[in-house]
Amino acid sequence: MLVLGIETSCDETAAAVLENGTRLRSNVIASQDEIHSQFGGIVPELAGRSHVERIHHIIETALKEAGVTLHDIDLIAATQGPGLVVSLLVGLNTAKALAYSLDIPVMGINHLEGHVLAIFLQEEVPFPFLALIVSGGHTDLCRVDGFGRYRILGRTRDDAAGESFDKVAKMLGLGFPGGPLIEKIARQGNAEAHNFPRAWLEKDSLDFSFSGLKTAVRNTLAKHQNGSPPAEEDIAAGFQEAVVEVLVRKSLTACRQESLKRIVVTGGVAANRYLKDRMTAAAQKEGIDVFVPKPVLCTDNAAMIACAGYYRFRDGLDSESDLFPLDAHPNLPL
Ligand code: KG4
Ligand code: ZN
């Protein structure tokens, strides 16, 4: 079975061809970083316009790299939400038009389900497991009991983890997206040079809050405005340490509360090597296994959308389109 996946929820235009759920025949991603970097964040209108310009070429490239034509495709899976509506509409409407003209099924996929299932492109993780979804728009702890069986245990109350990386990178004048840039300079920094706060919230809470940390970084920079500025490597290292410590401790608390022995870390921030290493080391001490997709499957891609489409179709799970008409849903819950 060949699934064409299409992902345009934010600022990546992506298409992929997946065979029988596991064999990734192509995975094409066009980043818009050069368009948005000058603004230090994503400009929705520009993102939508760029998707329109690129989507056909990206799909054609994905088909060509896979060595197939549109007529070989059995199912089209496209991101339905959550995301920017002007971006979602482009991929979803392209998917609907193609499926209609080819007379094949089309499925709307929840972007977060795509992130959770990305690991299955790499290895099969036995259910149940805890998923930590850490991206530019989300920081969620989710119990996963099977395909289509998800229960959110905790989420951020303000900024997402990736968003805080992007905002701190902007304050330091590093560029966009900030995650990889912070990770890189943090390697040279002293994580203990500054005492940045960790928001644990109420006892045993599985929710997150990163806005106080962001403000603490801003205050530290402002305090030194007239003297010699603090080393940006130390700020980056201290900030990253604070985010990672909270993500690791809350993931382990969730595992204890839910009696889970496996953690899947996924989403753009999961591309962070320091997070992966710290999570793996801490979990090992409690006999918990950690699984992280390779970086290209952590950040936004269409392979994960094709993967989710494959399993939903295989297991006869209702597409979100049965709950909502197959339309873009910027706030689609998992
Ligand atoms: O999953 P993703 O590609 O898009 C969303 O669904 O949001 O995640 C993008 C986010 C950005 O905030 C980016 O800064 C962050 O992931 N990110 C990282 C790293 N690579 C990407 N954050 C920390 N370390 C990284 N290496
Ligand atoms: Zn994402």
Coordinates of N, CA and C in Angstrom, one line a residue, residues 179-318:
G179 N 16.1 26.9 18.2 CA 16.5 25.7 18.9 C 17.9 25.2 18.5
P180 N 18.2 24.9 17.3 CA 19.5 24.4 16.9 C 20.6 25.4 17.2
L181 N 20.4 26.7 17.1 CA 21.4 27.7 17.4 C 21.8 27.8 18.9
I182 N 20.7 27.7 19.7 CA 21.0 27.7 21.2 C 21.7 26.4 21.5
E183 N 21.3 25.3 21.0 CA 22.0 24.0 21.3 C 23.5 24.1 21.0
K184 N 23.7 24.7 19.8 CA 25.1 24.7 19.3 C 26.0 25.6 20.3
I185 N 25.6 26.8 20.6 CA 26.4 27.6 21.4 C 26.5 27.2 22.9
A186 N 25.4 26.5 23.3 CA 25.3 26.0 24.7 C 26.5 25.1 25.0
R187 N 26.9 24.4 24.0 CA 28.0 23.4 24.2 C 29.3 24.1 24.8
Q188 N 29.4 25.3 24.5 CA 30.6 26.1 25.0 C 30.3 26.8 26.3
G189 N 29.1 26.8 26.8 CA 28.7 27.6 27.9 C 28.7 26.9 29.2
N190 N 28.7 27.7 30.3 CA 28.6 27.1 31.6 C 27.1 27.2 32.1
A191 N 26.5 26.1 32.3 CA 25.1 26.1 32.6 C 24.8 26.6 34.0
E192 N 25.8 26.7 34.8 CA 25.6 27.2 36.2 C 26.0 28.7 36.4
A193 N 26.3 29.3 35.3 CA 26.7 30.8 35.5 C 25.5 31.6 35.9
H194 N 24.3 31.2 35.5 CA 23.1 32.0 35.9 C 22.2 31.0 36.6
N195 N 21.4 31.6 37.5 CA 20.4 30.7 38.2 C 19.0 30.9 37.7
F196 N 18.7 30.3 36.5 CA 17.4 30.4 35.9 C 16.4 29.6 36.6
P197 N 15.1 30.1 36.7 CA 14.1 29.4 37.4 C 13.5 28.2 36.7
R198 N 13.0 27.2 37.4 CA 12.3 26.0 36.9 C 10.9 26.1 37.4
A199 N 9.9 26.1 36.6 CA 8.5 26.2 37.0 C 7.9 24.8 37.2
W200 N 7.9 24.3 38.5 CA 7.4 23.0 38.8 C 5.9 23.0 38.9
L201 N 5.3 24.1 39.2 CA 3.9 24.3 39.4 C 3.4 23.5 40.6
E202 N 2.2 23.1 40.7 CA 1.7 22.4 41.9 C 2.4 21.0 42.0
K203 N 2.4 20.5 43.3 CA 3.0 19.2 43.5 C 2.5 18.1 42.5
D204 N 3.4 17.4 41.9 CA 3.1 16.3 40.9 C 2.3 16.8 39.7
S205 N 2.3 18.1 39.5 CA 1.6 18.6 38.2 C 2.4 18.2 37.0
L206 N 1.7 17.8 36.0 CA 2.3 17.4 34.7 C 2.2 18.5 33.7
D207 N 1.8 19.7 34.1 CA 1.7 20.9 33.2 C 3.1 21.6 33.2
F208 N 3.3 22.4 32.2 CA 4.5 23.1 32.1 C 4.3 24.6 32.0
S209 N 5.3 25.4 32.3 CA 5.2 26.9 32.1 C 6.7 27.3 31.8
F210 N 6.8 28.0 30.7 CA 8.2 28.5 30.3 C 8.3 30.0 30.2
S211 N 7.1 30.7 30.4 CA 7.2 32.1 30.2 C 8.1 32.8 31.3
G212 N 8.1 32.3 32.5 CA 8.9 32.9 33.6 C 10.3 32.8 33.3
L213 N 10.7 31.6 32.7 CA 12.1 31.4 32.3 C 12.6 32.4 31.3
K214 N 11.7 32.6 30.3 CA 11.9 33.6 29.2 C 12.1 35.0 29.8
T215 N 11.3 35.3 30.8 CA 11.4 36.7 31.4 C 12.7 36.8 32.2
A216 N 13.1 35.7 32.9 CA 14.3 35.7 33.7 C 15.5 35.9 32.7
V217 N 15.5 35.3 31.6 CA 16.6 35.5 30.6 C 16.6 37.0 30.2
R218 N 15.4 37.5 29.9 CA 15.3 38.9 29.5 C 15.9 39.9 30.6
N219 N 15.5 39.6 31.8 CA 15.9 40.4 32.9 C 17.4 40.4 33.1
T220 N 18.0 39.2 32.9 CA 19.4 39.0 33.1 C 20.2 39.8 32.0
L221 N 19.6 39.8 30.8 CA 20.3 40.6 29.7 C 20.1 42.1 30.0
A222 N 18.9 42.5 30.5 CA 18.7 43.9 30.8 C 19.6 44.5 31.9
K223 N 19.8 43.6 32.9 CA 20.6 44.0 34.1 C 22.0 44.4 33.7
H224 N 22.5 43.7 32.6 CA 23.9 43.9 32.2 C 24.1 44.9 31.1
Q225 N 22.9 45.6 30.8 CA 22.9 46.5 29.6 C 24.1 47.5 29.6
N226 N 24.4 48.0 30.8 CA 25.4 49.1 30.8 C 26.8 48.6 31.2
G227 N 26.9 47.4 31.6 CA 28.2 46.8 31.9 C 28.6 45.9 30.8
S228 N 29.5 45.0 31.2 CA 29.9 44.0 30.1 C 28.8 43.0 30.0
P229 N 28.4 42.6 28.8 CA 27.2 41.7 28.7 C 27.6 40.3 29.1
P230 N 26.7 39.5 29.6 CA 27.0 38.2 30.0 C 27.3 37.3 28.7
A231 N 28.1 36.3 28.8 CA 28.5 35.5 27.7 C 27.2 34.8 27.2
E232 N 26.9 34.9 25.9 CA 25.7 34.4 25.3 C 25.7 32.8 25.4
E233 N 26.9 32.2 25.4 CA 27.0 30.8 25.6 C 26.5 30.4 27.0
D234 N 26.8 31.2 28.0 CA 26.4 30.8 29.4 C 24.9 31.0 29.5
I235 N 24.3 32.0 28.8 CA 22.9 32.2 28.9 C 22.2 31.0 28.2
A236 N 22.7 30.7 27.0 CA 22.1 29.5 26.2 C 22.2 28.2 27.0
A237 N 23.4 28.0 27.6 CA 23.5 26.7 28.4 C 22.6 26.7 29.6
G238 N 22.5 27.8 30.3 CA 21.7 27.9 31.5 C 20.2 27.7 31.2
F239 N 19.8 28.4 30.1 CA 18.4 28.3 29.7 C 18.1 26.9 29.2
Q240 N 18.9 26.3 28.4 CA 18.7 24.9 27.9 C 18.6 23.9 29.1
E241 N 19.5 24.1 30.0 CA 19.5 23.2 31.2 C 18.2 23.3 31.9
A242 N 17.7 24.5 32.1 CA 16.4 24.7 32.8 C 15.3 24.0 32.1
V243 N 15.2 24.2 30.8 CA 14.1 23.5 30.0 C 14.3 22.0 30.1
V244 N 15.5 21.5 29.9 CA 15.7 20.1 29.8 C 15.4 19.4 31.2
E245 N 15.8 20.1 32.2 CA 15.6 19.5 33.6 C 14.1 19.4 33.8
V246 N 13.3 20.4 33.5 CA 11.8 20.3 33.7 C 11.2 19.2 32.8
L247 N 11.6 19.1 31.5 CA 11.1 18.1 30.6 C 11.4 16.7 31.1
V248 N 12.6 16.5 31.6 CA 13.0 15.2 32.0 C 12.3 14.8 33.3
R249 N 12.3 15.7 34.3 CA 11.7 15.3 35.6 C 10.2 15.1 35.5
K250 N 9.5 15.9 34.7 CA 8.0 15.7 34.5 C 7.7 14.5 33.7
S251 N 8.5 14.1 32.8 CA 8.3 12.9 32.0 C 8.4 11.7 32.9
L252 N 9.4 11.7 33.8 CA 9.6 10.6 34.7 C 8.5 10.5 35.8
T253 N 8.0 11.7 36.2 CA 6.9 11.7 37.1 C 5.6 11.1 36.4
A254 N 5.4 11.5 35.2 CA 4.3 10.9 34.4 C 4.4 9.4 34.3
C255 N 5.6 8.9 34.1 CA 5.8 7.4 33.9 C 5.5 6.8 35.3
R256 N 5.9 7.4 36.4 CA 5.6 6.8 37.7 C 4.1 6.8 37.9
Q257 N 3.5 7.9 37.7 CA 2.0 8.0 37.9 C 1.2 7.0 37.1
E258 N 1.7 6.8 35.9 CA 0.9 6.0 35.0 C 1.5 4.6 34.8
S259 N 2.5 4.2 35.6 CA 3.2 2.9 35.5 C 3.6 2.6 34.1
L260 N 4.3 3.5 33.5 CA 4.8 3.3 32.1 C 6.3 3.1 32.1
K261 N 6.7 2.3 31.2 CA 8.1 1.9 31.2 C 8.8 2.3 29.9
R262 N 8.1 3.1 29.1 CA 8.7 3.6 27.8 C 8.4 5.0 27.6
I263 N 9.3 5.8 27.1 CA 9.1 7.2 26.7 C 9.5 7.4 25.3
V264 N 8.6 8.0 24.5 CA 8.9 8.5 23.1 C 9.0 10.0 23.2
V265 N 10.2 10.6 22.8 CA 10.3 12.0 22.8 C 10.3 12.4 21.4
T266 N 9.4 13.4 21.0 CA 9.2 13.7 19.6 C 8.8 15.2 19.4
G267 N 8.8 15.6 18.2 CA 8.6 17.1 17.9 C 10.0 17.7 17.7
G268 N 9.9 18.9 17.2 CA 11.2 19.6 16.8 C 12.2 19.7 17.9
V269 N 11.8 19.9 19.1 CA 12.8 20.1 20.2 C 13.5 18.7 20.5
A270 N 12.8 17.6 20.1 CA 13.4 16.3 20.4 C 14.7 16.1 19.5
A271 N 14.9 17.0 18.5 CA 16.1 16.9 17.7 C 17.3 17.4 18.6
N272 N 17.0 17.9 19.7 CA 18.1 18.4 20.6 C 18.8 17.2 21.3
R273 N 20.1 17.1 21.0 CA 20.9 16.0 21.4 C 21.0 15.9 23.0
Y274 N 21.2 17.2 23.5 CA 21.3 17.2 25.0 C 20.1 16.7 25.7
L275 N 18.9 17.1 25.2 CA 17.7 16.5 25.8 C 17.6 15.0 25.7
K276 N 18.0 14.5 24.5 CA 17.9 13.0 24.3 C 18.9 12.3 25.3
D277 N 20.1 12.9 25.4 CA 21.1 12.2 26.3 C 20.6 12.3 27.8
R278 N 20.1 13.5 28.2 CA 19.7 13.6 29.6 C 18.5 12.8 29.9
M279 N 17.6 12.7 29.0 CA 16.4 11.9 29.2 C 16.7 10.4 29.3
T280 N 17.6 10.0 28.4 CA 18.0 8.6 28.3 C 18.7 8.2 29.6
A281 N 19.7 9.0 30.1 CA 20.4 8.7 31.3 C 19.5 8.7 32.5
A282 N 18.6 9.7 32.7 CA 17.7 9.7 33.8 C 16.8 8.5 33.8
A283 N 16.2 8.2 32.7 CA 15.2 7.1 32.6 C 15.8 5.8 32.8
Q284 N 17.1 5.6 32.4 CA 17.7 4.3 32.6 C 17.8 3.9 34.0
K285 N 18.0 5.0 34.9 CA 18.1 4.7 36.3 C 16.8 4.1 36.9
E286 N 15.7 4.4 36.2 CA 14.4 3.9 36.7 C 13.9 2.7 35.8
G287 N 14.8 2.2 35.0 CA 14.4 1.0 34.2 C 13.5 1.4 33.1
I288 N 13.5 2.7 32.6 CA 12.6 3.1 31.5 C 13.4 3.3 30.3
D289 N 12.8 2.8 29.1 CA 13.5 2.9 27.8 C 13.0 4.2 27.1
V290 N 14.0 4.9 26.5 CA 13.7 6.1 25.8 C 13.9 5.9 24.3
F291 N 12.9 6.4 23.5 CA 13.0 6.3 22.0 C 12.8 7.7 21.4
V292 N 13.7 8.0 20.5 CA 13.7 9.3 19.9 C 13.9 9.2 18.4
P293 N 12.9 9.7 17.6 CA 13.2 9.6 16.1 C 14.4 10.3 15.7
K294 N 15.0 10.0 14.6 CA 16.2 10.7 14.1 C 15.7 12.2 13.8
P295 N 16.6 13.2 13.9 CA 16.2 14.6 13.8 C 15.3 14.9 12.7
V296 N 15.6 14.4 11.5 CA 14.7 14.7 10.3 C 13.3 14.3 10.5
L297 N 13.1 13.3 11.4 CA 11.7 12.8 11.7 C 11.1 13.5 12.9
C298 N 11.9 14.2 13.6 CA 11.4 15.0 14.8 C 10.8 16.3 14.3
T299 N 11.5 17.0 13.5 CA 11.0 18.3 13.0 C 9.9 18.0 12.0
D300 N 9.1 19.0 11.6 CA 8.0 18.8 10.7 C 8.3 18.1 9.4
N301 N 7.6 17.0 9.1 CA 7.8 16.3 7.9 C 6.5 15.6 7.5
A302 N 6.5 15.1 6.2 CA 5.2 14.5 5.8 C 5.3 13.0 5.9
A303 N 6.5 12.4 6.2 CA 6.5 11.0 6.4 C 5.7 10.6 7.6
M304 N 5.7 11.4 8.7 CA 5.0 11.1 9.9 C 3.5 11.1 9.6
I305 N 3.1 12.0 8.7 CA 1.6 12.2 8.4 C 1.2 11.0 7.6
A306 N 2.1 10.5 6.6 CA 1.8 9.3 5.8 C 1.7 8.1 6.8
C307 N 2.5 8.1 7.8 CA 2.6 7.0 8.7 C 1.3 6.9 9.5
A308 N 0.9 8.0 10.0 CA -0.4 8.1 10.8 C -1.6 7.7 9.9
G309 N -1.6 8.2 8.6 CA -2.6 7.8 7.7 C -2.7 6.3 7.4
Y310 N -1.5 5.7 7.3 CA -1.4 4.3 7.1 C -2.1 3.5 8.2
Y311 N -1.7 3.8 9.4 CA -2.2 3.0 10.6 C -3.7 3.3 10.8
R312 N -4.1 4.5 10.6 CA -5.6 4.8 10.7 C -6.4 4.1 9.7
F313 N -5.9 4.0 8.5 CA -6.6 3.3 7.4 C -6.6 1.8 7.7
R314 N -5.4 1.3 8.0 CA -5.2 -0.2 8.3 C -6.2 -0.6 9.4
D315 N -6.3 0.2 10.5 CA -7.1 -0.2 11.6 C -8.5 0.2 11.5
G316 N -8.9 0.8 10.4 CA -10.3 1.3 10.2 C -10.7 2.4 11.2
L317 N -9.7 3.1 11.7 CA -10.0 4.2 12.7 C -10.7 5.3 11.9
D318 N -11.7 5.9 12.6 CA -12.4 7.0 11.9 C -11.4 8.2 11.7

